[in-house]
Structures are given as C-alpha cells and as structure tokens.
GROMACS .gro file of C-alpha atoms in nm:
model
  269
    1MET     CA    1   2.495  -0.142   0.653
    2ALA     CA    2   2.129  -0.070   0.730
    3THR     CA    3   2.211   0.166   1.009
    4GLU     CA    4   2.447   0.364   0.779
    5LYS     CA    5   2.175   0.392   0.527
    6TYR     CA    6   1.947   0.530   0.789
    7THR     CA    7   2.192   0.780   0.890
    8ASN     CA    8   2.219   0.895   0.520
    9LEU     CA    9   1.831   0.884   0.514
   10ILE     CA   10   1.826   1.119   0.811
   11ASN     CA   11   2.087   1.360   0.657
   12ASN     CA   12   1.905   1.366   0.330
   13LEU     CA   13   1.580   1.479   0.497
   14ARG     CA   14   1.748   1.734   0.691
   15SER     CA   15   1.859   1.895   0.362
   16PHE     CA   16   1.505   2.015   0.338
   17ASP     CA   17   1.339   2.285   0.560
   18LYS     CA   18   1.026   2.082   0.594
   19VAL     CA   19   0.843   1.792   0.419
   20ALA     CA   20   0.508   1.644   0.346
   21VAL     CA   21   0.470   1.273   0.363
   22SER     CA   22   0.248   1.086   0.130
   23PHE     CA   23   0.124   0.847   0.406
   24SER     CA   24  -0.073   0.527   0.379
   25GLY     CA   25   0.010   0.371   0.720
   26GLY     CA   26   0.204   0.079   0.562
   27VAL     CA   27   0.546  -0.043   0.660
   28ASP     CA   28   0.739   0.190   0.423
   29SER     CA   29   0.566   0.524   0.473
   30THR     CA   30   0.539   0.483   0.845
   31PHE     CA   31   0.907   0.424   0.858
   32LEU     CA   32   0.968   0.733   0.631
   33LEU     CA   33   0.735   0.960   0.849
   34TYR     CA   34   0.927   0.839   1.162
   35ALA     CA   35   1.249   0.918   0.999
   36ALA     CA   36   1.114   1.256   0.880
   37LYS     CA   37   0.999   1.348   1.221
   38GLU     CA   38   1.330   1.261   1.373
   39ALA     CA   39   1.510   1.468   1.110
   40LEU     CA   40   1.276   1.769   1.101
   41GLY     CA   41   1.071   1.769   1.412
   42GLU     CA   42   0.752   1.981   1.384
   43ASN     CA   43   0.840   2.056   1.018
   44VAL     CA   44   0.663   1.756   0.900
   45ILE     CA   45   0.299   1.671   0.795
   46ALA     CA   46   0.130   1.368   0.683
   47ILE     CA   47  -0.123   1.347   0.395
   48THR     CA   48  -0.366   1.045   0.343
   49ALA     CA   49  -0.617   0.980   0.092
   50ASP     CA   50  -0.953   0.850   0.207
   51SER     CA   51  -1.015   0.618  -0.103
   52SER     CA   52  -1.223   0.320  -0.218
   53VAL     CA   53  -0.895   0.141  -0.284
   54LEU     CA   54  -0.784   0.171   0.070
   55PRO     CA   55  -0.972  -0.050   0.332
   56HIS     CA   56  -1.139   0.163   0.613
   57SER     CA   57  -0.922  -0.024   0.873
   58GLU     CA   58  -0.611   0.088   0.702
   59PHE     CA   59  -0.714   0.448   0.687
   60ASP     CA   60  -0.822   0.429   1.061
   61GLU     CA   61  -0.481   0.279   1.135
   62ALA     CA   62  -0.301   0.570   0.951
   63LYS     CA   63  -0.480   0.822   1.158
   64SER     CA   64  -0.382   0.639   1.488
   65LEU     CA   65  -0.024   0.615   1.373
   66CYS     CA   66   0.006   0.988   1.311
   67GLU     CA   67  -0.136   1.044   1.652
   68SER     CA   68   0.121   0.824   1.821
   69LEU     CA   69   0.403   0.993   1.626
   70GLY     CA   70   0.275   1.346   1.707
   71VAL     CA   71   0.260   1.442   1.350
   72ARG     CA   72  -0.011   1.679   1.195
   73HIS     CA   73  -0.228   1.466   0.970
   74ILE     CA   74  -0.422   1.604   0.664
   75THR     CA   75  -0.683   1.377   0.503
   76PHE     CA   76  -0.883   1.410   0.190
   77GLU     CA   77  -1.136   1.221  -0.011
   78PHE     CA   78  -1.005   1.073  -0.334
   79ASN     CA   79  -1.189   0.882  -0.585
   80PRO     CA   80  -0.974   0.695  -0.828
   81LEU     CA   81  -1.286   0.573  -1.012
   82SER     CA   82  -1.320   0.924  -1.157
   83VAL     CA   83  -0.998   0.849  -1.352
   84ASP     CA   84  -1.115   0.684  -1.671
   85GLU     CA   85  -0.783   0.494  -1.736
   86PHE     CA   86  -0.802   0.356  -1.369
   87ARG     CA   87  -1.148   0.243  -1.403
   88SER     CA   88  -1.106   0.075  -1.730
   89ASN     CA   89  -0.819  -0.105  -1.570
   90VAL     CA   90  -0.564  -0.043  -1.856
   91LYS     CA   91  -0.216  -0.208  -1.786
   92GLU     CA   92  -0.069   0.132  -1.681
   93ARG     CA   93  -0.367   0.217  -1.453
   94CYS     CA   94  -0.133   0.282  -1.169
   95TYR     CA   95   0.034   0.561  -1.359
   96TYR     CA   96  -0.280   0.754  -1.424
   97CYS     CA   97  -0.396   0.695  -1.070
   98LYS     CA   98  -0.074   0.796  -0.907
   99LYS     CA   99  -0.038   1.108  -1.114
  100SER     CA  100  -0.404   1.211  -1.035
  101LEU     CA  101  -0.350   1.138  -0.674
  102MET     CA  102   0.001   1.292  -0.634
  103SER     CA  103  -0.127   1.619  -0.807
  104VAL     CA  104  -0.391   1.659  -0.528
  105MET     CA  105  -0.136   1.571  -0.252
  106ARG     CA  106   0.108   1.820  -0.381
  107GLU     CA  107  -0.154   2.088  -0.400
  108ILE     CA  108  -0.253   2.023  -0.049
  109ALA     CA  109   0.113   2.039   0.078
  110HIS     CA  110   0.158   2.370  -0.110
  111GLU     CA  111  -0.147   2.508   0.049
  112ASN     CA  112  -0.009   2.434   0.394
  113GLY     CA  113   0.332   2.565   0.320
  114PHE     CA  114   0.520   2.253   0.235
  115ASP     CA  115   0.694   2.267  -0.112
  116VAL     CA  116   0.860   1.909  -0.091
  117LEU     CA  117   0.645   1.611  -0.108
  118VAL     CA  118   0.806   1.258  -0.044
  119GLU     CA  119   0.683   0.903  -0.064
  120GLY     CA  120   0.782   0.567   0.054
  121SER     CA  121   0.898   0.369  -0.238
  122ASN     CA  122   1.200   0.146  -0.170
  123THR     CA  123   1.460  -0.035  -0.374
  124ASP     CA  124   1.248  -0.372  -0.391
  125ASP     CA  125   0.994  -0.177  -0.587
  126GLU     CA  126   1.202  -0.167  -0.891
  127LEU     CA  127   1.187  -0.541  -0.906
  128ASP     CA  128   0.826  -0.546  -1.002
  129TYR     CA  129   0.607  -0.387  -1.267
  130ARG     CA  130   0.522  -0.057  -1.127
  131PRO     CA  131   0.403   0.196  -1.374
  132GLY     CA  132   0.321   0.445  -1.087
  133SER     CA  133   0.696   0.500  -1.069
  134LYS     CA  134   0.689   0.683  -1.394
  135ALA     CA  135   0.429   0.925  -1.253
  136LEU     CA  136   0.650   0.990  -0.949
  137GLN     CA  137   0.961   1.068  -1.175
  138GLU     CA  138   0.765   1.286  -1.413
  139MET     CA  139   0.629   1.500  -1.130
  140LYS     CA  140   0.956   1.508  -0.947
  141ILE     CA  141   0.828   1.337  -0.609
  142ILE     CA  142   1.110   1.241  -0.411
  143SER     CA  143   1.150   0.884  -0.275
  144PRO     CA  144   1.401   0.908   0.011
  145LEU     CA  145   1.405   0.525   0.110
  146ASN     CA  146   1.496   0.434  -0.254
  147GLU     CA  147   1.749   0.707  -0.269
  148ALA     CA  148   1.915   0.573   0.048
  149GLY     CA  149   1.936   0.229  -0.080
  150LEU     CA  150   1.689   0.073   0.160
  151CYS     CA  151   1.514  -0.258   0.080
  152LYS     CA  152   1.196  -0.384   0.232
  153GLN     CA  153   1.379  -0.618   0.484
  154GLU     CA  154   1.615  -0.331   0.602
  155ILE     CA  155   1.314  -0.116   0.661
  156ARG     CA  156   1.154  -0.389   0.869
  157ASP     CA  157   1.472  -0.452   1.063
  158LEU     CA  158   1.524  -0.075   1.130
  159SER     CA  159   1.143  -0.033   1.231
  160LYS     CA  160   1.193  -0.326   1.487
  161LYS     CA  161   1.501  -0.150   1.604
  162TYR     CA  162   1.342   0.179   1.667
  163ASN     CA  163   1.011   0.032   1.802
  164ILE     CA  164   0.799   0.134   1.500
  165PRO     CA  165   0.475  -0.075   1.546
  166THR     CA  166   0.440  -0.154   1.169
  167TRP     CA  167   0.774  -0.345   1.149
  168ASP     CA  168   0.590  -0.680   1.116
  169LYS     CA  169   0.292  -0.556   0.935
  170PRO     CA  170   0.205  -0.761   0.633
  171SER     CA  171   0.287  -0.623   0.285
  172TYR     CA  172  -0.025  -0.447   0.136
  173ALA     CA  173  -0.119  -0.306  -0.197
  174CYS     CA  174  -0.428  -0.104  -0.318
  175LEU     CA  175  -0.755  -0.326  -0.364
  176ALA     CA  176  -0.730  -0.251  -0.744
  177THR     CA  177  -0.439  -0.503  -0.770
  178ARG     CA  178  -0.681  -0.791  -0.697
  179ILE     CA  179  -0.877  -0.736  -1.028
  180PRO     CA  180  -0.725  -0.860  -1.346
  181CYS     CA  181  -0.590  -0.609  -1.604
  182GLY     CA  182  -0.853  -0.514  -1.859
  183GLU     CA  183  -1.155  -0.600  -1.633
  184GLU     CA  184  -1.338  -0.281  -1.542
  185ILE     CA  185  -1.294  -0.178  -1.167
  186THR     CA  186  -1.609  -0.088  -0.993
  187LEU     CA  187  -1.697   0.000  -0.629
  188SER     CA  188  -1.893  -0.307  -0.593
  189LYS     CA  189  -1.584  -0.529  -0.684
  190LEU     CA  190  -1.359  -0.338  -0.449
  191ASN     CA  191  -1.617  -0.374  -0.169
  192MET     CA  192  -1.613  -0.751  -0.235
  193VAL     CA  193  -1.252  -0.788  -0.209
  194GLU     CA  194  -1.222  -0.567   0.092
  195LYS     CA  195  -1.488  -0.765   0.283
  196GLY     CA  196  -1.343  -1.099   0.166
  197GLU     CA  197  -0.990  -1.004   0.301
  198ALA     CA  198  -1.143  -0.893   0.623
  199ILE     CA  199  -1.280  -1.251   0.663
  200LEU     CA  200  -0.925  -1.389   0.610
  201HIS     CA  201  -0.777  -1.147   0.847
  202GLU     CA  202  -1.052  -1.245   1.120
  203HIS     CA  203  -0.924  -1.602   1.079
  204GLY     CA  204  -0.562  -1.511   1.122
  205PHE     CA  205  -0.459  -1.511   0.758
  206LEU     CA  206  -0.277  -1.175   0.772
  207GLN     CA  207  -0.062  -1.200   0.467
  208SER     CA  208  -0.323  -1.287   0.218
  209ARG     CA  209  -0.511  -1.163  -0.090
  210VAL     CA  210  -0.857  -1.222  -0.243
  211ARG     CA  211  -0.809  -1.205  -0.619
  212ALA     CA  212  -1.142  -1.142  -0.801
  213HIS     CA  213  -1.195  -1.349  -1.117
  214GLY     CA  214  -1.563  -1.263  -1.193
  215SER     CA  215  -1.775  -1.440  -0.960
  216VAL     CA  216  -1.482  -1.655  -0.831
  217ALA     CA  217  -1.258  -1.554  -0.536
  218ARG     CA  218  -0.893  -1.686  -0.574
  219LEU     CA  219  -0.747  -1.699  -0.222
  220GLU     CA  220  -0.384  -1.650  -0.166
  221ILE     CA  221  -0.243  -1.735   0.158
  222MET     CA  222   0.097  -1.842   0.298
  223PRO     CA  223   0.171  -2.208   0.213
  224CYS     CA  224   0.231  -2.277   0.590
  225ASP     CA  225  -0.133  -2.184   0.648
  226PHE     CA  226  -0.281  -2.448   0.408
  227ASP     CA  227  -0.350  -2.697   0.683
  228LYS     CA  228  -0.533  -2.441   0.887
  229ILE     CA  229  -0.759  -2.309   0.618
  230LEU     CA  230  -0.851  -2.670   0.496
  231SER     CA  231  -0.957  -2.768   0.860
  232GLU     CA  232  -1.334  -2.814   0.843
  233ASP     CA  233  -1.443  -2.532   1.080
  234VAL     CA  234  -1.207  -2.265   0.935
  235ARG     CA  235  -1.275  -2.380   0.586
  236SER     CA  236  -1.651  -2.364   0.627
  237ALA     CA  237  -1.635  -2.028   0.784
  238VAL     CA  238  -1.395  -1.877   0.528
  239VAL     CA  239  -1.614  -2.014   0.234
  240GLN     CA  240  -1.933  -1.873   0.376
  241GLY     CA  241  -1.781  -1.546   0.465
  242ILE     CA  242  -1.636  -1.512   0.125
  243LYS     CA  243  -1.962  -1.593  -0.039
  244ASP     CA  244  -2.141  -1.344   0.178
  245SER     CA  245  -1.905  -1.077   0.032
  246GLY     CA  246  -2.070  -1.132  -0.295
  247PHE     CA  247  -1.870  -1.422  -0.459
  248ASP     CA  248  -2.036  -1.739  -0.598
  249TYR     CA  249  -1.722  -1.955  -0.584
  250VAL     CA  250  -1.414  -1.990  -0.372
  251SER     CA  251  -1.087  -2.125  -0.472
  252LEU     CA  252  -0.744  -2.172  -0.303
  253ASP     CA  253  -0.436  -2.091  -0.506
  254LEU     CA  254  -0.195  -2.389  -0.439
  255GLU     CA  255   0.107  -2.164  -0.523
  256GLY     CA  256   0.024  -1.962  -0.208
  257PHE     CA  257   0.068  -1.591  -0.150
  258LYS     CA  258   0.258  -1.381  -0.409
  259SER     CA  259   0.279  -1.019  -0.410
  260GLY     CA  260   0.218  -0.882  -0.770
  261SER     CA  261   0.070  -1.218  -0.909
  262MET     CA  262  -0.176  -1.019  -1.109
  263ASN     CA  263   0.112  -0.872  -1.299
  264ILE     CA  264   0.190  -1.217  -1.456
  265GLY     CA  265   0.150  -1.155  -1.830
  266VAL     CA  266   0.160  -0.783  -1.797
  267THR     CA  267   0.441  -0.615  -1.958
  268THR     CA  268   0.547  -0.276  -2.042
  269ASN     CA  269   0.545  -0.351  -2.427
   0.00000   0.00000   0.00000
C-alpha cells in the first residue's frame, strides 16, 4: 500500500514542470524533497528559513541534507517574533506565523522561476490542532504527502527503504510549541528551550521536549528512558545543564513524551 502511494506521489509531482520545497530537514520534508528530486531531477529547489524557532543544529543538518541530495538550497533569515500574533502567543499563532513564512517562501520561489511551492504535511497532521494548515489552504500551498494519503509511519518506512538518512529521526516541532499558549514568546525563552533540549540530546534522550513554564522546565522523555534519567550521574548532569540554560527548577513529566501536549485545553472555539 505504501509503495503504491509513493508511486502516486511521484506521478503527482511529475504533473508540475518544477517545484520549490519548503524544507526544514525533518522526516517529512526530507522525504518530500527526495521524491521531488526523483520525479523532477534538476527542476527542484529547497527553501529553508533560518529562524529563532529552529535550532542551529537543525538548520545545519538541512544544509547538509540538500548537499547530499544534490539539490539547490536557498536560505533566508526569518524572524517570527516580528509577527505580533506569534509573539503574543495567541492560540492561532501558527496560522499567523505560517502565513507570514509561506508568503516569503513563495516570493523567493517566484523570484527564482518556481511557481509551485510544496510542503511536507502528512495525514497524521490532521489529527492534531494545527491552525497553520488553514494558512496553507488559504494560500493554496500544495501538500503532496497528504494528497497521496501518506501517514508518518509510512513515510518512515519508505524513507528506510530508499536509504533516506532521516527515516528514524525523532519527531520535531518548532521551539515555540514548548511555551504555553497566552504566554509571550521571547528570544530568551526560545534560547533556554533550545539549550535545554541540547542537554537532553547530549545524554541520549533524542525524543524529548523541554516545556517552559516560567522558571520551571518540564522534561518530557520516553517512559522507557525514566530509569536512565533518574540514575544519579545522568540526573545530576541533566539538572545542572538545564539550570545553566536559564531555568530555576527542573521537573520530569511522569506521562512521558507526548507530541502536541501543549495543545491540551486549546480548542478552535
């Protein structure tokens, strides 16, 4: 079934003369870029925003992935904190951020002779609260993976089959998702989260989040890693590292990692 969906994806991409891919370097956008390169060869570019909500390590990895795929890569600086609704962290902040971001990407695509801009949403994204999807629909940004009916697991399975290095990369979301809705988003808070998560990654907690609740860092890791983080040497190092990042207190969420956990209580009403 997944292979058939991939064939449909390739055929759909071939219906365009050329495409620009909104590229973050994550599992989905990397798979989409790989498929676009297979479908259209040199008639593909990748566009990546250098932003405060994307860790520097992710930005560097995106550049390396484009080099390995042999795809022309265009980068630009984007400051989401200049978007008032994003900075004030309204419940639909992603809508305003996505609309601003995609407007710039589409302009860059057009300037380089690419009239079609695609992005990597998949069918699983419809299961969570994602106001950014509304912006994509309004701007008629194409989501080929979603149109092909591909879910995240199928994308991982196909990525592994085609030796795409991101097949087992942990799920990721922008750093702003670590800050409770309604609490102002600042560069300082984003930097604290980025540094805190880097500490967790250094200790092997790859699928993890640092949720910022004022001066408290709420750590989400996989339940299977609880014993590891509670071992004295790791616990002490993680706590000190998180505090050095700017937090005063460090807590462990006993429910474990949960993508979109900050959306609890946030509705479209």
